[in-house]
Amino acid sequence: MTKKKKSTKPVKLEKWKSTSDKQVAPPPAPLPPDERIGYAIVGLGHLALEEVIPELMACKFSRLAALVSSDEEKMEKVALQYGVKPEACYTYDNYDDLKDNDDVKVIYIILPNDMHKEFTIRGAKAGKHILCEKPMANSAAECRQMIKACKKAGVKLMIAYRIQYQPHNLKLKELIKNEQFGKVKYVEAANGQSSANPEHWRHVGAQAGGGALPDIGIYCLNTTRFLLDAEPTEVFAYKYSTPGDPLFKDTEELISWQMKFKDGIIASCMAHYKVHEVKTLRVHAEHGWMFMDKAFAYAGQQLTTARAEGEMSIQENIGLAETKQFAVEMDHFSQCILNDKESDTPGEEGLQDHIIMEAIYKSAETGKPVKIKY
Amino acid sequence: MTKKKKSTKPVKLEKWKSTSDKQVAPPPAPLPPDERIGYAIVGLGHLALEEVIPELMACKFSRLAALVSSDEEKMEKVALQYGVKPEACYTYDNYDDLKDNDDVKVIYIILPNDMHKEFTIRGAKAGKHILCEKPMANSAAECRQMIKACKKAGVKLMIAYRIQYQPHNLKLKELIKNEQFGKVKYVEAANGQSSANPEHWRHVGAQAGGGALPDIGIYCLNTTRFLLDAEPTEVFAYKYSTPGDPLFKDTEELISWQMKFKDGIIASCMAHYKVHEVKTLRVHAEHGWMFMDKAFAYAGQQLTTARAEGEMSIQENIGLAETKQFAVEMDHFSQCILNDKESDTPGEEGLQDHIIMEAIYKSAETGKPVKIKY
Amino acid sequence: MTKKKKSTKPVKLEKWKSTSDKQVAPPPAPLPPDERIGYAIVGLGHLALEEVIPELMACKFSRLAALVSSDEEKMEKVALQYGVKPEACYTYDNYDDLKDNDDVKVIYIILPNDMHKEFTIRGAKAGKHILCEKPMANSAAECRQMIKACKKAGVKLMIAYRIQYQPHNLKLKELIKNEQFGKVKYVEAANGQSSANPEHWRHVGAQAGGGALPDIGIYCLNTTRFLLDAEPTEVFAYKYSTPGDPLFKDTEELISWQMKFKDGIIASCMAHYKVHEVKTLRVHAEHGWMFMDKAFAYAGQQLTTARAEGEMSIQENIGLAETKQFAVEMDHFSQCILNDKESDTPGEEGLQDHIIMEAIYKSAETGKPVKIKY
Amino acid sequence: MTKKKKSTKPVKLEKWKSTSDKQVAPPPAPLPPDERIGYAIVGLGHLALEEVIPELMACKFSRLAALVSSDEEKMEKVALQYGVKPEACYTYDNYDDLKDNDDVKVIYIILPNDMHKEFTIRGAKAGKHILCEKPMANSAAECRQMIKACKKAGVKLMIAYRIQYQPHNLKLKELIKNEQFGKVKYVEAANGQSSANPEHWRHVGAQAGGGALPDIGIYCLNTTRFLLDAEPTEVFAYKYSTPGDPLFKDTEELISWQMKFKDGIIASCMAHYKVHEVKTLRVHAEHGWMFMDKAFAYAGQQLTTARAEGEMSIQENIGLAETKQFAVEMDHFSQCILNDKESDTPGEEGLQDHIIMEAIYKSAETGKPVKIKY
């Protein structure tokens, strides 16, 4: 521990920028590689290969320690590319053997949604902390089982939300909390993209647990709850799937809903699987609005505020250094483990989203507003 | 007539700009002043004095011919400023005498909403064409009476919508009609501003006929109908007024609603009286979105489109010369009169908005979706 | 005079916007039409017909009183369109008869540059105040003669610069003067457009007195002087004309120059006749920069500032209501006449630009820096 | 080798995005860690610790193999943080011992400019390929010695320019080459920032070889040459240092220069050490302009083009996925080594910039334009 503390102290460099320019954070001070928390990555699809594993290479407190996949040929390739030894590669069958691999402290589950519950519970039983992709599962009931299993096993459970760790969203939350523009009055959130491939598990109801709502609509929901630090009391929703479109044979193409919060705040949200990409968030307050473009994207957030000053209207673009979102997320969990703390997005956070998503679906199906009791 | 036609031909000027720069329209060719259509302006509030009368000075087919106000002292000032003779100034009492003023062809009604019906009907009886501010009245029933009265009198009735004559909105309609980005899938529209003064007629239910909905929400509604060239079949709405706020003692502060259109298109709209100014419109289509900032403002429209090209995302800002919106609107009506045609926004257009607004209010009051029959 | 003062007091309207939204100026309070200053417009080309005369209709202190043109057929059309009587239409031959027209107080000269001197001197002799388009003339020597003639005749002489009366440029000047971002260190200014038609007088050296420099480069020069409130002490310039291009047979296509100001400030400027339209201005200061897009355009100015705050970079867009630039300019001169004051851009301002433009040309021709003595 | 080829083939994933959204590159396919090219990082200042080493962790063909520093305490910390063994840590004294370390293939020199020559020559003698930060040295003469030494030793020499490998700049070059907006006519480039700390080697002439010009002005110069694929034939420059400012006791605060290229193209450039950060580039062409904000920054490039279409002005923002610039640069060099090719920015590229910078300084010192012979 003494050595570790020493090693993580950032190197102090001489100053060279004046305060007239944006200041830069001190250089990173990663833990020595062998002291970093080892991760087993479960599932080698788009997200794992395009985002998570590459960013794991850039982590300061986390490192790649094992792979789990049902596609052994693919796993062999990936293992070679990232230097994972064959003995640290697991199939779904021998996944439980991770319990004997002390090099692995965290299991990061990046599987189709219907597999989250099983792999979380098996992973917890193997004595590993669990980082599970969102949506947490396919129902609130499954979420409760997962939370219970992790508690029982004495391991931590974190849901892989990114917004709670993303600088522009954190700055936005600060502006709201400080009532920089007075009280919040209304929220608009939209998350849309254009899907293809009806065979993909995202378009198979049994695997995905739904369509646009749990995959991308969850960002509108979760981010609004995070920013307002409040829970909705009622929802009303419409959903739609183009008749005959194979992409939406048993999941929704569009979900469009309103949520009531305290003090008359309404959040108007939409998630769409058949529009050009859009990921926007606008928070309307008494004396100004705050807009974020690419709010839920992996990169490219743009935060703008607007207010009036006499006869002038002022729009401010707030530039913040971007972070590698998945690296930050994993390092957050690693630090929670190093310091034995709860993460900012534990299983309970995932459960709450599922409770509300179930109300949203119920409203869309019954054509009536649905109240949410707490 | 021969002379008039000659006079309106634009002067032809020598070319000096290459096609590498934005082309400019030919110079205006106004009608000779005494051949322009004479307008009586009824009501001398903010809109009349800040926008309408100044822009009337810049019209090509229209001119200021008379004033009508209940505040004679104010009217005297305005008449002096704009060169209106005392004999062309009318009070509400002798308003009907306009029938004897041949210099006036159009009456432009810029009064509190509850006075629209009376002044339209009296104006029609005086044999004048009527240009009436939006919202057309305080109920669909009133609208029907106004339409009937104008038909009976053989005069034209135009509702003073601006969007249908505004270049950026017209361009947007063209993009939608041509399916430039495929089919429209979803619409978001927001119109918010920050009100003050509970004494103002806008905040007195009996005068305004409602709160944020008929005053500013109508833009979300009317523009969506205009752009989609379609009518909603169902609405669901929430409304809210902060308890104890004198501004909203008997009108709504917020109206937040969804409208269902054919082919699964949903329009999500909001109008708010207690947020910093926002006037945005986003039309989501299959292969791109189209966004307009300041969509409903008197000036400053910004039209942006987004699409993908391979690994690039392309955002296009489409710059168009701004027009004086009220001048264009009045000149449109004047040309309709000169050429004996119906305007693009006749009384029936205003009536249709009231039918839908009544459904929106009904939904907000009953807590249930309301279907609209045609 | 008593009546006039009464009439110009703005009407006071009840408040309805909260201070959370941009405040609006009080409604305009124009002088009664017959008390406004009468203008004779000399020259009926693009600028007069597309901008000046239409905006004159919207003036508060100015009105169209006469026309002067060598093209009688065109003048007849324009007179009819704007209600100018035949007896208020003058040719170049009987231009001097304006002295007998008491309805005309100001002559606004919008002619090819080489005619500015003659028409200014003749107009001054006719006892009229002179508003003359920029560039003031074809040489500093001509400017001096014009100033002398106006002084001798006891009439005012204003050069029709727009920047000094344009809200975004005035705001920028205020930011600079207040050292909002510390001291100014560097200025970049570019004014480019794409010309056509070699026959146009702008491309005939004898008429235009130069190419891109006096027509559009003058904005970079004049605006920099205005903003810095300082005069350059040395210039260095390159110029270029594409060999064989008939547009540039005897005038320059490009002028690219640097100007030295006090305290080491350099202004780097360019004017180009063969690029897509660009009208940008960036003022670099110690703690921030200020950028204006469309800085010199007739409309559409966008003012943005940038600064740092700790780890944030902040860009502010400052929205200001646009004005009709030519109307403001004419009303400024009219008010100067009504109140017997000097305008903000008198003949001396035009002369100074010519002195510096002559140094710029000298540098381009000799290939050496040229110092400017004061 | 067979195994390597197999391992670098990217994993093929099932399609899930439609072409209506931006396409994503296939997942990275890094070389197995022990097959990647080993780098020795020489110098552990801001650039090395804040940018280079963190990005080296994310490389696909490169890895950290050794450290070289004169500050052994700092080096020990860094070695621990990044898992470099003590035996792979070198001081300036035993730097030449790298010749015996087969794990190191490339030496990346990130030292004060005056040390580039010595460490390049010593490194080449040690048989290692050299990646040297820009500016290449303190004079063209030094550059020639470095090139000669590397040739003699049979090792590759690459200068660490980033622009040539940065997607937005590459796209811009493509637009120019294809004459998307016709021929280029003019270039504006500005690179400014706000320095502090007179003790920093950047502000010591003997170490930095100059002030704003070689440090940041070089980007304006090098990028313009890269984009135009042409060399300047003449330069004229002003330089300035605020009297008494200790930051600029023997180096320039500002350099402002124009460069003449073929066909009348002028590039107007500036580099400033005492303004708020600005890194802009505007290329003016016949039918449009191309603007890049943050053109030379480590991240955040924004590429915008403008053109006219009839009465519309169109501005296009071209969004491209950002890359880790230092990672791309190192991986480029590693691939050159793996495939025995010359890099896109060899020593000759660095030499050419020094030849031109010497002309710029000469012009600023003599007050005259300086021609550059080839």
GROMACS .gro file of C-alpha atoms in nm, chain B residues 104-358:
model
  255
  478VAL     CA    1  -5.951   5.151  -4.631
  479LYS     CA    2  -5.976   4.811  -4.796
  480VAL     CA    3  -5.850   4.589  -4.513
  481ILE     CA    4  -5.903   4.592  -4.140
  482TYR     CA    5  -5.616   4.435  -3.947
  483ILE     CA    6  -5.737   4.327  -3.601
  484ILE     CA    7  -5.464   4.329  -3.337
  485LEU     CA    8  -5.678   4.317  -3.023
  486PRO     CA    9  -5.710   4.090  -2.719
  487ASN     CA   10  -5.840   3.752  -2.835
  488ASP     CA   11  -6.188   3.791  -2.690
  489MET     CA   12  -6.249   4.095  -2.911
  490HIS     CA   13  -6.156   3.924  -3.240
  491LYS     CA   14  -6.506   3.794  -3.306
  492GLU     CA   15  -6.687   4.122  -3.252
  493PHE     CA   16  -6.444   4.334  -3.451
  494THR     CA   17  -6.428   4.083  -3.735
  495ILE     CA   18  -6.803   4.069  -3.767
  496ARG     CA   19  -6.847   4.447  -3.740
  497GLY     CA   20  -6.561   4.496  -3.989
  498ALA     CA   21  -6.712   4.250  -4.236
  499LYS     CA   22  -7.043   4.429  -4.207
  500ALA     CA   23  -6.856   4.751  -4.292
  501GLY     CA   24  -6.760   4.578  -4.617
  502LYS     CA   25  -6.388   4.547  -4.541
  503HIS     CA   26  -6.160   4.248  -4.587
  504ILE     CA   27  -6.039   4.119  -4.252
  505LEU     CA   28  -5.686   4.026  -4.145
  506CYS     CA   29  -5.717   3.891  -3.791
  507GLU     CA   30  -5.433   3.810  -3.552
  508LYS     CA   31  -5.391   3.457  -3.420
  509PRO     CA   32  -5.538   3.286  -3.226
  510MET     CA   33  -5.843   3.353  -3.436
  511ALA     CA   34  -6.080   3.371  -3.138
  512ASN     CA   35  -6.153   3.210  -2.803
  513SER     CA   36  -6.335   2.904  -2.934
  514ALA     CA   37  -6.410   2.705  -3.246
  515ALA     CA   38  -6.768   2.823  -3.217
  516GLU     CA   39  -6.660   3.187  -3.242
  517CYS     CA   40  -6.442   3.102  -3.543
  518ARG     CA   41  -6.740   2.952  -3.721
  519GLN     CA   42  -6.943   3.270  -3.663
  520MET     CA   43  -6.658   3.484  -3.799
  521ILE     CA   44  -6.623   3.273  -4.113
  522LYS     CA   45  -6.995   3.285  -4.168
  523ALA     CA   46  -7.010   3.665  -4.125
  524CYS     CA   47  -6.728   3.725  -4.374
  525LYS     CA   48  -6.884   3.490  -4.627
  526LYS     CA   49  -7.216   3.663  -4.589
  527ALA     CA   50  -7.054   4.005  -4.636
  528GLY     CA   51  -6.856   3.885  -4.937
  529VAL     CA   52  -6.522   3.985  -4.785
  530LYS     CA   53  -6.203   3.788  -4.745
  531LEU     CA   54  -6.085   3.664  -4.406
  532MET     CA   55  -5.719   3.588  -4.344
  533ILE     CA   56  -5.562   3.480  -4.015
  534ALA     CA   57  -5.230   3.651  -3.950
  535TYR     CA   58  -5.009   3.342  -3.934
  536ARG     CA   59  -4.649   3.417  -4.029
  537ILE     CA   60  -4.493   3.075  -4.071
  538GLN     CA   61  -4.665   3.001  -4.402
  539TYR     CA   62  -4.491   3.305  -4.552
  540GLN     CA   63  -4.149   3.276  -4.386
  541PRO     CA   64  -3.859   3.163  -4.610
  542HIS     CA   65  -3.692   2.917  -4.372
  543ASN     CA   66  -4.021   2.747  -4.289
  544LEU     CA   67  -4.110   2.732  -4.658
  545LYS     CA   68  -3.773   2.578  -4.737
  546LEU     CA   69  -3.826   2.326  -4.460
  547LYS     CA   70  -4.167   2.236  -4.600
  548GLU     CA   71  -4.006   2.184  -4.940
  549LEU     CA   72  -3.740   1.953  -4.791
  550ILE     CA   73  -4.014   1.749  -4.623
  551LYS     CA   74  -4.237   1.734  -4.929
  552ASN     CA   75  -3.947   1.623  -5.150
  553GLU     CA   76  -3.852   1.361  -4.891
  554GLN     CA   77  -3.499   1.499  -4.903
  555PHE     CA   78  -3.418   1.286  -4.599
  556GLY     CA   79  -3.685   1.022  -4.652
  557LYS     CA   80  -4.012   1.007  -4.468
  558VAL     CA   81  -4.078   1.215  -4.160
  559LYS     CA   82  -4.095   1.000  -3.845
  560TYR     CA   83  -4.121   1.241  -3.550
  561VAL     CA   84  -4.154   1.612  -3.473
  562GLU     CA   85  -4.043   1.811  -3.167
  563ALA     CA   86  -4.164   2.169  -3.123
  564ALA     CA   87  -4.117   2.404  -2.829
  565ASN     CA   88  -4.229   2.761  -2.780
  566GLY     CA   89  -4.145   2.917  -2.447
  567GLN     CA   90  -4.099   3.263  -2.307
  568SER     CA   91  -4.095   3.443  -1.977
  569SER     CA   92  -4.400   3.650  -1.899
  570ALA     CA   93  -4.457   3.924  -1.648
  571ASN     CA   94  -4.746   4.146  -1.544
  572PRO     CA   95  -5.052   3.954  -1.424
  573GLU     CA   96  -5.267   4.251  -1.531
  574HIS     CA   97  -5.183   4.206  -1.896
  575TRP     CA   98  -5.478   4.066  -2.093
  576ARG     CA   99  -5.268   3.767  -2.194
  577HIS     CA  100  -5.296   3.652  -1.831
  578VAL     CA  101  -5.667   3.709  -1.794
  579GLY     CA  102  -5.850   3.394  -1.900
  580ALA     CA  103  -6.164   3.568  -2.018
  581GLN     CA  104  -5.968   3.790  -2.252
  582ALA     CA  105  -5.700   3.549  -2.371
  583GLY     CA  106  -5.913   3.234  -2.390
  584GLY     CA  107  -5.629   3.034  -2.234
  585GLY     CA  108  -5.267   3.067  -2.138
  586ALA     CA  109  -4.954   2.945  -2.312
  587LEU     CA  110  -5.148   2.723  -2.555
  588PRO     CA  111  -5.344   2.973  -2.768
  589ASP     CA  112  -5.077   3.243  -2.750
  590ILE     CA  113  -4.757   3.051  -2.826
  591GLY     CA  114  -4.841   2.681  -2.829
  592ILE     CA  115  -5.049   2.749  -3.139
  593TYR     CA  116  -4.722   2.791  -3.333
  594CYS     CA  117  -4.611   2.436  -3.252
  595LEU     CA  118  -4.952   2.309  -3.355
  596ASN     CA  119  -5.002   2.518  -3.667
  597THR     CA  120  -4.647   2.482  -3.796
  598THR     CA  121  -4.651   2.104  -3.754
  599ARG     CA  122  -4.980   2.079  -3.944
  600PHE     CA  123  -4.840   2.308  -4.214
  601LEU     CA  124  -4.513   2.119  -4.251
  602LEU     CA  125  -4.664   1.770  -4.248
  603ASP     CA  126  -4.964   1.877  -4.456
  604ALA     CA  127  -5.165   1.649  -4.229
  605GLU     CA  128  -5.403   1.662  -3.935
  606PRO     CA  129  -5.363   1.495  -3.595
  607THR     CA  130  -5.601   1.215  -3.506
  608GLU     CA  131  -5.541   1.203  -3.130
  609VAL     CA  132  -5.382   1.416  -2.861
  610PHE     CA  133  -5.266   1.368  -2.504
  611ALA     CA  134  -5.176   1.667  -2.287
  612TYR     CA  135  -5.054   1.773  -1.946
  613LYS     CA  136  -5.095   2.127  -1.824
  614TYR     CA  137  -4.961   2.302  -1.516
  615SER     CA  138  -4.979   2.632  -1.332
  616THR     CA  139  -4.760   2.706  -1.033
  617PRO     CA  140  -4.994   2.735  -0.733
  618GLY     CA  141  -5.017   3.090  -0.608
  619ASP     CA  142  -4.846   3.253  -0.905
  620PRO     CA  143  -5.072   3.549  -0.995
  621LEU     CA  144  -4.967   3.522  -1.360
  622PHE     CA  145  -5.144   3.191  -1.385
  623LYS     CA  146  -5.446   3.243  -1.165
  624ASP     CA  147  -5.683   3.128  -1.439
  625THR     CA  148  -5.467   3.032  -1.736
  626GLU     CA  149  -5.204   2.763  -1.784
  627GLU     CA  150  -4.834   2.827  -1.740
  628LEU     CA  151  -4.736   2.509  -1.926
  629ILE     CA  152  -4.902   2.289  -2.181
  630SER     CA  153  -4.713   1.978  -2.289
  631TRP     CA  154  -4.873   1.753  -2.544
  632GLN     CA  155  -4.827   1.476  -2.798
  633MET     CA  156  -5.020   1.452  -3.123
  634LYS     CA  157  -5.064   1.137  -3.331
  635PHE     CA  158  -5.051   1.173  -3.708
  636LYS     CA  159  -5.082   0.911  -3.982
  637ASP     CA  160  -4.810   0.649  -4.032
  638GLY     CA  161  -4.708   0.655  -3.668
  639ILE     CA  162  -4.573   1.008  -3.670
  640ILE     CA  163  -4.586   1.167  -3.326
  641ALA     CA  164  -4.541   1.538  -3.266
  642SER     CA  165  -4.423   1.626  -2.917
  643CYS     CA  166  -4.498   1.987  -2.833
  644MET     CA  167  -4.469   2.225  -2.542
  645ALA     CA  168  -4.552   2.585  -2.471
  646HIS     CA  169  -4.434   2.749  -2.152
  647TYR     CA  170  -4.486   3.096  -2.010
  648LYS     CA  171  -4.219   3.076  -1.741
  649VAL     CA  172  -3.899   2.969  -1.911
  650HIS     CA  173  -3.630   3.162  -2.092
  651GLU     CA  174  -3.723   3.218  -2.454
  652VAL     CA  175  -3.703   2.912  -2.678
  653LYS     CA  176  -3.859   2.863  -3.021
  654THR     CA  177  -3.730   2.539  -3.165
  655LEU     CA  178  -3.850   2.283  -3.412
  656ARG     CA  179  -3.690   1.952  -3.502
  657VAL     CA  180  -3.823   1.724  -3.772
  658HIS     CA  181  -3.678   1.374  -3.759
  659ALA     CA  182  -3.679   1.179  -4.083
  660GLU     CA  183  -3.543   0.844  -4.186
  661HIS     CA  184  -3.211   0.965  -4.323
  662GLY     CA  185  -3.164   1.301  -4.159
  663TRP     CA  186  -3.308   1.561  -3.930
  664MET     CA  187  -3.399   1.923  -3.992
  665PHE     CA  188  -3.372   2.170  -3.707
  666MET     CA  189  -3.486   2.529  -3.692
  667ASP     CA  190  -3.379   2.762  -3.417
  668LYS     CA  191  -3.598   3.068  -3.356
  669ALA     CA  192  -3.850   2.887  -3.572
  670PHE     CA  193  -4.143   3.104  -3.464
  671ALA     CA  194  -3.962   3.431  -3.389
  672TYR     CA  195  -4.005   3.757  -3.577
  673ALA     CA  196  -3.648   3.722  -3.706
  674GLY     CA  197  -3.333   3.516  -3.678
  675GLN     CA  198  -3.445   3.176  -3.813
  676GLN     CA  199  -3.156   2.928  -3.845
  677LEU     CA  200  -3.223   2.616  -4.050
  678THR     CA  201  -2.986   2.323  -4.009
  679THR     CA  202  -3.001   1.973  -4.153
  680ALA     CA  203  -2.802   1.664  -4.059
  681ARG     CA  204  -2.725   1.348  -4.247
  682ALA     CA  205  -2.455   1.083  -4.274
  683GLU     CA  206  -2.218   1.018  -4.561
  684GLY     CA  207  -2.017   0.706  -4.498
  685GLU     CA  208  -1.798   0.777  -4.196
  686MET     CA  209  -1.887   1.148  -4.202
  687SER     CA  210  -2.176   1.325  -4.034
  688ILE     CA  211  -2.274   1.634  -4.228
  689GLN     CA  212  -2.459   1.929  -4.080
  690GLU     CA  213  -2.575   2.193  -4.325
  691ASN     CA  214  -2.676   2.543  -4.230
  692ILE     CA  215  -2.901   2.683  -4.500
  693GLY     CA  216  -2.877   3.061  -4.512
  694LEU     CA  217  -3.168   3.250  -4.664
  695ALA     CA  218  -3.227   3.622  -4.683
  696GLU     CA  219  -3.461   3.731  -4.408
  697THR     CA  220  -3.783   3.905  -4.490
  698LYS     CA  221  -3.990   4.148  -4.287
  699GLN     CA  222  -4.248   3.894  -4.179
  700PHE     CA  223  -4.541   4.126  -4.116
  701ALA     CA  224  -4.479   4.317  -4.438
  702VAL     CA  225  -4.479   3.991  -4.634
  703GLU     CA  226  -4.797   3.878  -4.463
  704MET     CA  227  -4.981   4.202  -4.537
  705ASP     CA  228  -4.852   4.214  -4.893
  706HIS     CA  229  -4.971   3.856  -4.942
  707PHE     CA  230  -5.323   3.955  -4.839
  708SER     CA  231  -5.309   4.269  -5.053
  709GLN     CA  232  -5.212   4.065  -5.357
  710CYS     CA  233  -5.496   3.823  -5.282
  711ILE     CA  234  -5.730   4.120  -5.291
  712LEU     CA  235  -5.573   4.270  -5.604
  713ASN     CA  236  -5.601   3.932  -5.780
  714ASP     CA  237  -5.920   3.814  -5.607
  715LYS     CA  238  -5.771   3.497  -5.462
  716GLU     CA  239  -5.803   3.320  -5.129
  717SER     CA  240  -5.511   3.369  -4.889
  718ASP     CA  241  -5.296   3.075  -4.781
  719THR     CA  242  -5.428   3.106  -4.425
  720PRO     CA  243  -5.800   3.172  -4.440
  721GLY     CA  244  -6.043   3.155  -4.147
  722GLU     CA  245  -6.077   2.779  -4.189
  723GLU     CA  246  -5.711   2.746  -4.092
  724GLY     CA  247  -5.772   2.934  -3.770
  725LEU     CA  248  -6.082   2.726  -3.697
  726GLN     CA  249  -5.889   2.401  -3.737
  727ASP     CA  250  -5.633   2.511  -3.476
  728HIS     CA  251  -5.914   2.589  -3.234
  729ILE     CA  252  -6.073   2.247  -3.285
  730ILE     CA  253  -5.743   2.081  -3.196
  731MET     CA  254  -5.668   2.318  -2.907
  732GLU     CA  255  -6.005   2.230  -2.758
   0.00000   0.00000   0.00000
